[in-house]
PDB file of C-alpha atoms in Angstrom:
ATOM      1  CA  VAL Z 246     102.363 105.890 158.226  1.00  0.00           C
ATOM      2  CA  GLU Z 247     100.030 103.920 160.574  1.00  0.00           C
ATOM      3  CA  TYR Z 248      98.232 102.346 157.523  1.00  0.00           C
ATOM      4  CA  ALA Z 249     101.568 101.276 156.014  1.00  0.00           C
ATOM      5  CA  MET Z 250     102.697  99.729 159.333  1.00  0.00           C
ATOM      6  CA  ALA Z 251      99.404  97.843 159.667  1.00  0.00           C
ATOM      7  CA  PHE Z 252      99.820  96.502 156.135  1.00  0.00           C
ATOM      8  CA  PHE Z 253     103.416  95.361 156.607  1.00  0.00           C
ATOM      9  CA  ASN Z 254     102.669  93.790 159.970  1.00  0.00           C
ATOM     10  CA  SER Z 255      99.768  91.786 158.455  1.00  0.00           C
ATOM     11  CA  LEU Z 256     101.971  90.774 155.500  1.00  0.00           C
ATOM     12  CA  HIS Z 257     104.739  89.670 157.829  1.00  0.00           C
ATOM     13  CA  GLN Z 258     102.283  87.502 159.787  1.00  0.00           C
ATOM     14  CA  GLN Z 259     100.977  85.815 156.652  1.00  0.00           C
ATOM     15  CA  LEU Z 260     104.436  85.234 155.165  1.00  0.00           C
ATOM     16  CA  GLY Z 261     105.647  83.877 158.466  1.00  0.00           C
ATOM     17  CA  ARG Z 262     103.389  80.887 157.832  1.00  0.00           C
ATOM     18  CA  HIS Z 263     105.594  79.956 154.825  1.00  0.00           C
ATOM     19  CA  PRO Z 264     109.167  80.299 156.054  1.00  0.00           C
ATOM     20  CA  HIS Z 265     110.720  78.432 153.141  1.00  0.00           C
ATOM     21  CA  MET Z 266     109.050  80.539 150.427  1.00  0.00           C
ATOM     22  CA  ASP Z 267     111.686  81.827 147.995  1.00  0.00           C
ATOM     23  CA  MET Z 268     110.527  85.239 146.832  1.00  0.00           C
ATOM     24  CA  TRP Z 269     111.455  88.836 146.449  1.00  0.00           C
ATOM     25  CA  GLN Z 270     109.403  91.721 147.773  1.00  0.00           C
ATOM     26  CA  LEU Z 271     109.192  95.129 146.202  1.00  0.00           C
ATOM     27  CA  PHE Z 272     106.548  97.691 147.176  1.00  0.00           C
ATOM     28  CA  VAL Z 273     105.503 100.496 144.861  1.00  0.00           C
ATOM     29  CA  LEU Z 274     103.975 103.584 146.449  1.00  0.00           C
ATOM     30  CA  ASP Z 275     102.604 106.663 144.792  1.00  0.00           C
ATOM     31  CA  ASP Z 276     104.832 109.001 146.830  1.00  0.00           C
ATOM     32  CA  THR Z 277     108.190 110.803 146.368  1.00  0.00           C
ATOM     33  CA  VAL Z 278     111.597 109.341 147.055  1.00  0.00           C
ATOM     34  CA  ASP Z 279     112.181 111.792 149.898  1.00  0.00           C
ATOM     35  CA  ASN Z 280     108.844 110.872 151.574  1.00  0.00           C
ATOM     36  CA  LEU Z 281     109.587 107.171 151.283  1.00  0.00           C
ATOM     37  CA  ILE Z 282     113.083 107.645 152.753  1.00  0.00           C
ATOM     38  CA  ALA Z 283     111.582 109.522 155.735  1.00  0.00           C
ATOM     39  CA  MET Z 284     108.924 106.758 156.191  1.00  0.00           C
ATOM     40  CA  LYS Z 285     111.586 104.022 156.140  1.00  0.00           C
ATOM     41  CA  GLU Z 286     113.708 105.905 158.632  1.00  0.00           C
ATOM     42  CA  LYS Z 287     110.713 106.488 160.952  1.00  0.00           C
ATOM     43  CA  THR Z 288     109.282 103.006 160.719  1.00  0.00           C
ATOM     44  CA  ARG Z 289     112.530 100.994 160.092  1.00  0.00           C
ATOM     45  CA  LEU Z 290     110.835  98.983 157.376  1.00  0.00           C
ATOM     46  CA  PRO Z 291     113.161  96.294 156.148  1.00  0.00           C
ATOM     47  CA  VAL Z 292     111.651  96.102 152.636  1.00  0.00           C
ATOM     48  CA  PRO Z 293     112.495  97.941 149.423  1.00  0.00           C
ATOM     49  CA  LEU Z 294     110.137 100.766 148.505  1.00  0.00           C
ATOM     50  CA  TRP Z 295     109.847 102.120 144.964  1.00  0.00           C
ATOM     51  CA  ALA Z 296     108.664 105.689 144.522  1.00  0.00           C
ATOM     52  CA  ASP Z 297     106.050 106.166 141.790  1.00  0.00           C
ATOM     53  CA  PRO Z 298     104.698 109.692 142.352  1.00  0.00           C
ATOM     54  CA  GLY Z 299     103.477 109.933 138.741  1.00  0.00           C
ATOM     55  CA  ARG Z 300     101.828 106.494 138.950  1.00  0.00           C
ATOM     56  CA  LYS Z 301     103.451 105.341 135.744  1.00  0.00           C
ATOM     57  CA  VAL Z 302     104.335 101.918 137.206  1.00  0.00           C
ATOM     58  CA  THR Z 303     100.991 101.398 138.789  1.00  0.00           C
ATOM     59  CA  GLU Z 304      99.202 102.403 135.569  1.00  0.00           C
ATOM     60  CA  ALA Z 305     101.429 100.034 133.562  1.00  0.00           C
ATOM     61  CA  PHE Z 306     100.384  97.135 135.822  1.00  0.00           C
ATOM     62  CA  GLY Z 307      96.731  98.091 135.606  1.00  0.00           C
ATOM     63  CA  VAL Z 308      96.436  98.986 139.242  1.00  0.00           C
ATOM     64  CA  ALA Z 309      95.823 102.704 138.879  1.00  0.00           C
ATOM     65  CA  ARG Z 310      93.895 104.479 136.209  1.00  0.00           C
ATOM     66  CA  PRO Z 311      94.565 108.067 135.054  1.00  0.00           C
ATOM     67  CA  GLY Z 312      92.391 110.526 136.974  1.00  0.00           C
ATOM     68  CA  VAL Z 313      91.434 108.068 139.771  1.00  0.00           C
ATOM     69  CA  GLU Z 314      92.649 109.318 143.112  1.00  0.00           C
ATOM     70  CA  ALA Z 315      92.602 106.154 145.217  1.00  0.00           C
ATOM     71  CA  PHE Z 316      93.309 102.548 144.295  1.00  0.00           C
ATOM     72  CA  PRO Z 317      93.373  99.376 146.360  1.00  0.00           C
ATOM     73  CA  PRO Z 318      96.574  97.742 147.565  1.00  0.00           C
ATOM     74  CA  VAL Z 319      97.425  94.909 145.172  1.00  0.00           C
ATOM     75  CA  GLY Z 320     100.081  92.202 145.047  1.00  0.00           C
ATOM     76  CA  TYR Z 321     101.478  90.241 142.099  1.00  0.00           C
ATOM     77  CA  LEU Z 322     103.080  86.844 142.037  1.00  0.00           C
ATOM     78  CA  LEU Z 323     105.802  86.805 139.383  1.00  0.00           C
ATOM     79  CA  ASN Z 324     107.661  83.864 137.997  1.00  0.00           C
ATOM     80  CA  LYS Z 325     111.456  83.768 137.589  1.00  0.00           C
ATOM     81  CA  ASN Z 326     111.073  85.475 134.213  1.00  0.00           C
ATOM     82  CA  LEU Z 327     109.157  88.319 135.865  1.00  0.00           C
ATOM     83  CA  LYS Z 328     105.932  87.310 134.156  1.00  0.00           C
ATOM     84  CA  ILE Z 329     102.796  87.954 136.213  1.00  0.00           C
ATOM     85  CA  VAL Z 330     101.414  84.606 137.339  1.00  0.00           C
ATOM     86  CA  ARG Z 331      98.683  85.811 139.713  1.00  0.00           C
ATOM     87  CA  ARG Z 332      97.256  89.096 140.970  1.00  0.00           C
ATOM     88  CA  HIS Z 333      96.094  89.343 144.596  1.00  0.00           C
TER      89      HIS Z 333
END
């Protein structure tokens, strides 16, 4: 939970520099729905979290590979047609 809070605090600081940026945020985590609900209640995160315990979504985006335990946090910039424009 501490790692997630540090990540979201850093993200909030960086996005605060661009107050007029029109964008959606969605965060995919390799955890269960119940665990993410508990984390949101504990931390009061105001962002949507998507449970991906089987890593199907992260594998589809090329972030996680089958059999690899850990993978780095990654962000994608999508256009209005949901096409990936840039990976961060």
